[in-house]
Amino acid sequence: MSESGTGHKPTIFIDGEAGTTGLGIRERLEREGRVTLKSIPHESRKDAAVKRTLLEAVDLVVLCLPDAAAKETVALADTLPGGGPRILDASTAHRVDPAWAYGFAELEPAQAQAIRQARRVANPGCYPTGAIALIRPLVEAGILPPDHPVSINAVSGYSGGGKSMIESYEAGQGEPFLLYGLGLGHKHLPETQTYARLTRRPIFIPSVGNFRQGMLVSVPLHLDTLPGAPRAADLEAALVAYYEGQDLVRVVPADCTESIEPEALNDTDRLELRVYGNETHRQAVLVARLDNLGKGASGAAVQNIGLMLGLD
């Protein structure tokens, strides 16, 4: 493999580079200039023989495809000598597959190393990135029981909704605000429950606002229902301890007299966590803010590429 230190730039193929996430990954990688990008001609993108030849020639392939197509490319790679190139999958197809490393480097102390060593890495979803970052540390600290009835609310910019939604909003035809996933079966639920280490399936209600990018994920809690009746400050302290030393994930002191908007971290790869509390009413709300196209998608992918290819 042509990794950092060999004198040659690693080669990467983005399968599905014309989509929002693929474009974001390509733009970031081109700016950094640390890798060589390979592409399939548009007219040959569905030609399995052409794809196979390219897979044999690159160090890493990034899948920005629908789940079924991602599985097809993985199956094709598996037929190659040595299992083919290393794979980073941005679809939901492999996120809870135990044979794949989960690409949230800050998930736990050993996760970045697991990503470095893995041949198959599943890039996290945008909503789960915020939800898991808030919930997992509290479960690990014993503050939030794994079977606690958790509700997760989130709002994203319309860029996370795919080509048709983006076209609708940019044509001025999108709704100001809409809830969806009201069948309570959103595709991000399995990874959220798995990596937050919840034994009870959470309720997750996503929404879309009339802004291009940015995201808020919030988790409301009744403090008196938690073991030991913790204070909001205890929840914040647990988050601070969990992410100590991390560059991209930061716990920010919350000002309960102010509001919070979703776009402040746009075009960055950062994730901010806050705990808002009211001790009189013994209630708290955890809030994660991120760019759904940054730490929620393309930024996380480039972070994982750096780990996988020894460029970090």
XYZ file of N, CA and C in Angstrom, residues 11-183:
519
model
N -3.438 6.267 -3.447
C -4.443 6.468 -4.486
C -5.822 6.106 -3.950
N -6.803 6.927 -4.300
C -8.165 6.766 -3.798
C -9.154 6.864 -4.952
N -10.152 6.005 -4.932
C -11.274 6.048 -5.869
C -12.542 6.317 -5.065
N -13.258 7.387 -5.408
C -14.532 7.703 -4.768
C -15.640 7.189 -5.667
N -16.269 6.116 -5.260
C -17.345 5.513 -6.043
C -18.645 6.229 -5.683
N -19.105 7.081 -6.578
C -20.267 7.915 -6.295
C -19.856 9.338 -6.006
N -18.817 9.795 -6.684
C -18.238 11.104 -6.377
C -19.119 12.273 -6.811
N -20.179 12.029 -7.576
C -21.033 13.120 -8.035
C -22.082 13.519 -7.004
N -22.274 12.716 -5.953
C -23.251 13.045 -4.919
C -22.709 14.080 -3.949
N -23.577 14.553 -3.046
C -23.193 15.622 -2.124
C -22.009 15.221 -1.261
N -22.062 14.022 -0.663
C -20.957 13.575 0.192
C -19.699 13.332 -0.627
N -19.843 12.696 -1.782
C -18.686 12.431 -2.628
C -17.996 13.698 -3.085
N -18.784 14.694 -3.461
C -18.205 15.972 -3.875
C -17.454 16.631 -2.722
N -18.058 16.557 -1.524
C -17.408 17.150 -0.355
C -16.092 16.472 -0.036
N -16.055 15.153 -0.145
C -14.813 14.414 0.112
C -13.757 14.785 -0.927
N -14.178 14.790 -2.178
C -13.224 15.111 -3.248
C -12.647 16.513 -3.079
N -13.497 17.479 -2.768
C -13.009 18.856 -2.605
C -12.016 18.953 -1.457
N -12.301 18.289 -0.353
C -11.381 18.320 0.785
C -10.043 17.673 0.434
N -10.099 16.520 -0.217
C -8.871 15.822 -0.562
C -8.044 16.604 -1.584
N -8.717 17.252 -2.522
C -7.992 18.047 -3.513
C -7.316 19.247 -2.854
N -7.981 19.861 -1.878
C -7.376 20.986 -1.175
C -6.122 20.555 -0.412
N -6.211 19.385 0.215
C -5.088 18.919 1.037
C -3.920 18.425 0.189
N -4.211 17.821 -0.949
C -3.159 17.399 -1.869
C -2.300 16.248 -1.391
N -2.816 15.441 -0.467
C -1.992 14.357 0.089
C -2.217 13.021 -0.598
N -3.219 12.952 -1.480
C -3.533 11.691 -2.152
C -3.723 11.948 -3.642
N -3.702 10.865 -4.404
C -4.023 10.921 -5.826
C -5.407 10.327 -6.022
N -6.291 11.065 -6.680
C -7.664 10.624 -6.884
C -7.823 10.000 -8.268
N -8.480 8.848 -8.298
C -8.769 8.160 -9.549
C -10.282 8.169 -9.783
N -10.683 8.213 -11.054
C -12.109 8.254 -11.378
C -12.425 7.299 -12.513
N -13.698 6.909 -12.567
C -14.228 6.144 -13.685
C -14.914 7.125 -14.632
N -14.705 7.019 -15.937
C -15.460 7.864 -16.864
C -16.959 7.703 -16.625
N -17.698 8.792 -16.761
C -19.129 8.770 -16.443
C -19.860 7.658 -17.194
N -19.518 7.480 -18.444
C -20.218 6.486 -19.256
C -19.892 5.053 -18.843
N -18.829 4.854 -18.035
C -18.428 3.501 -17.621
C -18.699 3.224 -16.148
N -19.424 4.137 -15.462
C -19.553 4.017 -14.008
C -20.300 2.764 -13.572
N -21.088 2.166 -14.469
C -21.810 0.944 -14.122
C -21.201 -0.297 -14.775
N -20.041 -0.142 -15.348
C -19.343 -1.259 -16.001
C -18.497 -1.979 -14.949
N -18.905 -3.198 -14.593
C -18.225 -3.937 -13.525
C -16.772 -4.227 -13.866
N -16.469 -4.475 -15.130
C -15.095 -4.788 -15.522
C -14.191 -3.568 -15.340
N -14.703 -2.395 -15.708
C -13.927 -1.162 -15.547
C -13.707 -0.881 -14.059
N -14.761 -1.078 -13.283
C -14.641 -0.839 -11.844
C -13.663 -1.816 -11.217
N -13.716 -3.054 -11.622
C -12.810 -4.059 -11.065
C -11.353 -3.671 -11.321
N -11.062 -3.224 -12.545
C -9.705 -2.814 -12.887
C -9.238 -1.662 -12.007
N -10.140 -0.713 -11.747
C -9.781 0.422 -10.908
C -9.588 -0.001 -9.452
N -10.440 -0.892 -8.976
C -10.310 -1.382 -7.602
C -8.975 -2.086 -7.391
N -8.500 -2.761 -8.423
C -7.208 -3.452 -8.323
C -6.036 -2.474 -8.252
N -6.277 -1.227 -8.687
C -5.166 -0.287 -8.845
C -5.048 0.733 -7.727
N -6.048 0.811 -6.820
C -6.029 1.875 -5.807
C -5.766 1.296 -4.419
N -5.387 2.189 -3.511
C -5.148 1.792 -2.124
C -6.434 1.770 -1.304
N -7.355 2.670 -1.651
C -8.577 2.796 -0.857
C -9.715 3.252 -1.748
N -10.895 2.686 -1.521
C -12.088 3.134 -2.223
C -13.083 3.672 -1.203
N -13.698 4.803 -1.530
C -14.727 5.413 -0.695
C -16.063 5.215 -1.389
N -17.021 4.624 -0.706
C -18.323 4.335 -1.288
C -19.322 5.409 -0.880
N -19.785 6.187 -1.841
C -20.828 7.196 -1.620
C -22.021 6.797 -2.474
N -22.603 5.679 -2.127
C -23.608 5.004 -2.949
C -24.818 4.622 -2.116
N -25.952 4.331 -2.772
C -27.056 3.696 -2.045
C -26.604 2.362 -1.464
N -27.291 1.887 -0.448
C -26.855 0.681 0.262
C -26.636 -0.512 -0.667
N -27.588 -0.763 -1.557
C -27.489 -1.945 -2.429
C -26.265 -1.854 -3.328
N -26.018 -0.676 -3.888
C -24.858 -0.501 -4.764
C -23.558 -0.610 -3.974
N -23.559 -0.117 -2.728
C -22.362 -0.241 -1.887
C -22.047 -1.711 -1.635
N -23.053 -2.495 -1.354
C -22.843 -3.926 -1.126
C -22.296 -4.605 -2.372
N -22.752 -4.185 -3.543
C -22.254 -4.772 -4.791
C -20.766 -4.477 -4.981
N -20.356 -3.245 -4.696
C -18.947 -2.902 -4.848
C -18.086 -3.662 -3.848
N -18.582 -3.808 -2.620
C -17.844 -4.579 -1.616
C -17.705 -6.032 -2.064
N -18.786 -6.603 -2.595
C -18.730 -7.988 -3.079
C -17.717 -8.131 -4.207
N -17.652 -7.128 -5.072
C -16.677 -7.154 -6.157
C -15.255 -7.068 -5.598
N -15.041 -6.200 -4.627
C -13.709 -6.067 -4.020
C -13.287 -7.362 -3.341
N -14.238 -8.057 -2.749
C -13.930 -9.296 -2.038
C -13.413 -10.396 -2.970
N -13.673 -10.263 -4.268
C -13.194 -11.275 -5.225
C -11.758 -11.011 -5.665
N -11.203 -9.869 -5.269
C -9.858 -9.514 -5.696
C -8.813 -10.137 -4.784
N -7.592 -10.313 -5.276
C -6.531 -10.868 -4.432
C -6.333 -10.037 -3.164
N -6.257 -10.700 -2.032
C -6.080 -10.011 -0.767
C -7.289 -9.248 -0.292
N -8.439 -9.461 -0.937
C -9.655 -8.752 -0.544
C -9.774 -7.374 -1.147
N -8.875 -7.041 -2.083
C -8.969 -5.759 -2.753
C -8.496 -4.613 -1.878
N -8.846 -3.380 -2.266
C -8.375 -2.213 -1.515
C -9.104 -2.074 -0.189
N -8.590 -1.234 0.668
C -9.316 -0.888 1.885
C -10.546 -0.082 1.484
N -11.596 -0.174 2.278
C -12.876 0.429 1.906
C -13.397 1.287 3.049
N -13.841 2.481 2.696
C -14.588 3.351 3.604
C -15.975 3.511 3.000
N -16.999 3.052 3.700
C -18.358 3.057 3.175
C -19.176 4.152 3.855
N -19.649 5.127 3.056
C -20.451 6.220 3.597
C -21.940 5.905 3.605
N -22.339 4.739 3.108
C -23.751 4.350 3.156
C -24.074 3.761 4.529
N -25.334 3.372 4.720
C -25.719 2.728 5.986
C -25.554 1.213 5.941
N -25.044 0.683 4.838
C -25.062 -0.761 4.607
C -24.284 -1.571 5.636
N -23.201 -1.015 6.185
C -22.317 -1.814 7.039
C -22.073 -1.210 8.413
N -22.878 -0.251 8.816
C -22.583 0.486 10.045
C -22.717 -0.335 11.319
N -23.540 -1.349 11.311
C -23.643 -2.189 12.505
C -23.104 -3.586 12.249
N -22.360 -3.754 11.166
C -21.722 -5.027 10.854
C -20.480 -5.170 11.742
N -20.404 -6.197 12.586
C -19.255 -6.332 13.494
C -17.935 -6.541 12.782
N -17.967 -6.894 11.496
C -16.733 -7.068 10.738
C -16.165 -5.736 10.250
N -16.938 -4.662 10.424
C -16.520 -3.338 9.987
C -16.248 -2.459 11.203
N -15.191 -1.664 11.129
C -14.928 -0.677 12.184
C -15.873 0.502 11.989
N -16.374 1.038 13.091
C -17.253 2.190 13.024
C -16.392 3.455 13.022
N -16.600 4.302 12.006
C -15.695 5.402 11.759
C -15.939 6.678 12.538
N -16.251 6.551 13.825
C -16.349 7.711 14.713
C -15.122 7.644 15.612
N -14.076 8.366 15.235
C -12.765 8.212 15.877
C -12.788 8.552 17.354
N -13.734 9.387 17.785
C -13.801 9.807 19.183
C -14.746 8.943 20.008
N -15.246 7.861 19.445
C -16.221 7.007 20.118
C -15.705 6.486 21.456
N -14.453 6.067 21.488
C -13.803 5.583 22.697
C -12.295 5.667 22.470
N -11.490 5.561 23.509
C -10.046 5.772 23.337
C -9.383 4.899 22.281
N -9.863 3.675 22.090
C -9.207 2.771 21.151
C -9.756 2.864 19.732
N -10.760 3.734 19.501
C -11.441 3.705 18.209
C -10.576 4.208 17.057
N -9.795 5.249 17.287
C -8.940 5.754 16.212
C -7.954 4.681 15.757
N -7.405 3.941 16.697
C -6.472 2.874 16.337
C -7.188 1.750 15.599
N -8.422 1.458 15.993
C -9.198 0.432 15.298
C -9.432 0.833 13.846
N -9.687 2.120 13.617
C -9.885 2.614 12.253
C -8.580 2.523 11.468
N -7.475 2.871 12.096
C -6.167 2.786 11.421
C -5.890 1.370 10.914
N -6.264 0.392 11.693
C -5.916 -0.992 11.390
C -6.936 -1.701 10.508
N -8.139 -1.164 10.408
C -9.224 -1.872 9.730
C -9.094 -1.807 8.209
N -9.504 -2.873 7.549
C -9.589 -2.869 6.095
C -10.964 -2.402 5.621
N -11.936 -2.441 6.501
C -13.298 -2.035 6.174
C -13.800 -1.104 7.276
N -14.160 0.124 6.904
C -14.625 1.123 7.869
C -15.947 1.696 7.382
N -16.921 1.779 8.291
C -18.225 2.370 7.981
C -18.261 3.801 8.511
N -18.430 4.758 7.616
C -18.523 6.161 8.023
C -19.856 6.387 8.734
N -19.883 7.104 9.856
C -21.127 7.277 10.602
C -22.139 8.156 9.877
N -23.397 8.048 10.302
C -24.427 8.961 9.837
C -24.317 10.286 10.567
N -24.923 11.326 9.983
C -24.833 12.661 10.584
C -25.597 12.747 11.896
N -26.847 12.315 11.902
C -27.621 12.349 13.142
C -26.994 11.476 14.243
N -26.612 10.239 13.930
C -25.996 9.416 14.975
C -24.723 10.014 15.548
N -23.951 10.723 14.734
C -22.721 11.336 15.255
C -23.041 12.235 16.440
N -24.056 13.088 16.292
C -24.439 13.965 17.392
C -25.049 13.216 18.558
N -25.953 12.286 18.262
C -26.653 11.571 19.333
C -25.710 10.678 20.125
N -24.879 9.921 19.444
C -23.950 9.014 20.125
C -22.945 9.805 20.959
N -22.485 10.925 20.408
C -21.511 11.744 21.140
C -22.081 12.243 22.461
N -23.370 12.496 22.520
C -24.018 12.961 23.742
C -24.328 11.822 24.711
N -24.788 10.700 24.179
C -25.350 9.642 25.026
C -24.293 8.666 25.524
N -23.380 8.234 24.655
C -22.413 7.193 25.014
C -21.621 7.529 26.283
N -21.098 8.757 26.437
C -20.329 9.035 27.653
C -21.159 8.914 28.931
N -22.431 9.255 28.860
C -23.289 9.188 30.050
C -23.627 7.746 30.403
N -23.779 6.908 29.388
C -23.988 5.476 29.640
C -22.725 4.876 30.256
N -21.576 5.208 29.681
C -20.311 4.667 30.189
C -20.055 5.114 31.630
N -20.490 6.331 31.971
C -20.269 6.858 33.320
C -21.296 6.353 34.329
N -22.294 5.597 33.874
C -23.326 5.096 34.771
C -24.384 6.136 35.117
N -24.354 7.270 34.442
C -25.339 8.319 34.697
C -26.657 8.015 33.987
N -26.575 7.487 32.796
C -27.757 7.163 31.995
C -27.845 5.645 31.841
N -28.860 4.998 32.423
C -28.977 3.548 32.282
C -29.175 3.145 30.816
N -28.609 2.041 30.392
C -28.770 1.619 29.001
C -30.221 1.400 28.593
N -31.100 1.079 29.551
C -32.495 0.842 29.211
C -33.370 2.072 29.446
N -32.753 3.226 29.643
C -33.522 4.454 29.870
C -34.328 4.797 28.615
N -35.572 5.251 28.748
C -36.363 5.665 27.574
C -35.872 7.000 27.039
N -35.039 6.934 26.012
C -34.389 8.123 25.456
C -35.159 8.618 24.233
N -35.342 9.932 24.154
C -35.898 10.580 22.965
C -34.837 11.480 22.357
N -34.740 11.448 21.038
C -33.759 12.241 20.305
C -34.493 13.066 19.261
N -34.295 14.363 19.304
C -34.856 15.260 18.300
C -33.704 15.897 17.528
N -33.905 16.122 16.247
C -32.810 16.688 15.459
C -33.355 17.472 14.277
N -32.607 18.504 13.884
C -32.926 19.260 12.681
C -31.669 19.390 11.840
N -31.823 19.204 10.543
C -30.705 19.264 9.609
C -31.023 20.239 8.486
N -29.978 20.791 7.886
C -30.141 21.526 6.647
C -30.564 20.579 5.533
N -31.166 21.144 4.504
C -31.747 20.311 3.446
C -30.707 19.578 2.608
N -29.422 19.936 2.719
C -28.391 19.257 1.932
C -28.244 17.792 2.301
N -28.759 17.406 3.472
C -28.689 16.005 3.871
C -29.776 15.149 3.269
N -30.712 15.769 2.526
C -31.874 15.036 2.027
C -31.749 14.483 0.630
N -30.583 14.623 0.009
C -30.404 14.062 -1.316
C -30.737 15.036 -2.439
N -30.496 14.578 -3.650
C -30.565 15.441 -4.834
C -31.928 16.099 -5.012
N -33.005 15.323 -4.908
C -34.328 15.885 -5.172
C -34.711 16.933 -4.134
N -34.376 16.690 -2.856
C -34.685 17.677 -1.826
C -33.861 18.939 -2.029
N -32.592 18.798 -2.346
C -31.747 19.963 -2.586
C -32.301 20.793 -3.737
N -32.675 20.139 -4.834
C -33.222 20.855 -5.990
C -34.512 21.573 -5.629
N -35.365 20.920 -4.825
C -36.627 21.526 -4.424
C -36.403 22.789 -3.604
N -35.525 22.697 -2.611
C -35.272 23.854 -1.760
C -34.581 24.979 -2.524
N -33.639 24.633 -3.376
C -32.917 25.672 -4.085
C -33.752 26.310 -5.183
N -34.865 25.664 -5.526
C -35.830 26.262 -6.455
C -36.894 27.066 -5.715
N -36.733 27.163 -4.373
C -37.687 27.923 -3.581
C -38.984 27.198 -3.300
N -38.983 25.862 -3.446
C -40.213 25.082 -3.292
C -40.222 24.239 -2.013
N -39.194 24.341 -1.198
C -39.125 23.530 0.010
C -39.954 24.120 1.137
N -40.380 23.265 2.049
C -41.140 23.713 3.209
C -40.234 24.441 4.186
N -40.751 25.415 4.937
C -39.925 26.098 5.932
C -39.353 25.143 6.979
N -40.156 24.142 7.338
C -39.744 23.175 8.358
C -40.628 21.949 8.215
N -40.043 20.777 8.338
C -40.857 19.572 8.280
C -40.273 18.472 9.151
N -41.162 17.727 9.803
C -40.788 16.513 10.518
C -40.907 15.341 9.571
N -40.053 14.346 9.739
C -40.197 13.119 8.966
C -39.755 11.949 9.832
N -39.705 10.764 9.248
C -39.367 9.584 10.045
C -40.413 9.294 11.096
N -41.661 9.674 10.812
C -42.704 9.558 11.826
C -43.228 8.134 11.979
N -42.741 7.227 11.150
C -43.017 5.812 11.369
C -42.079 5.201 12.398
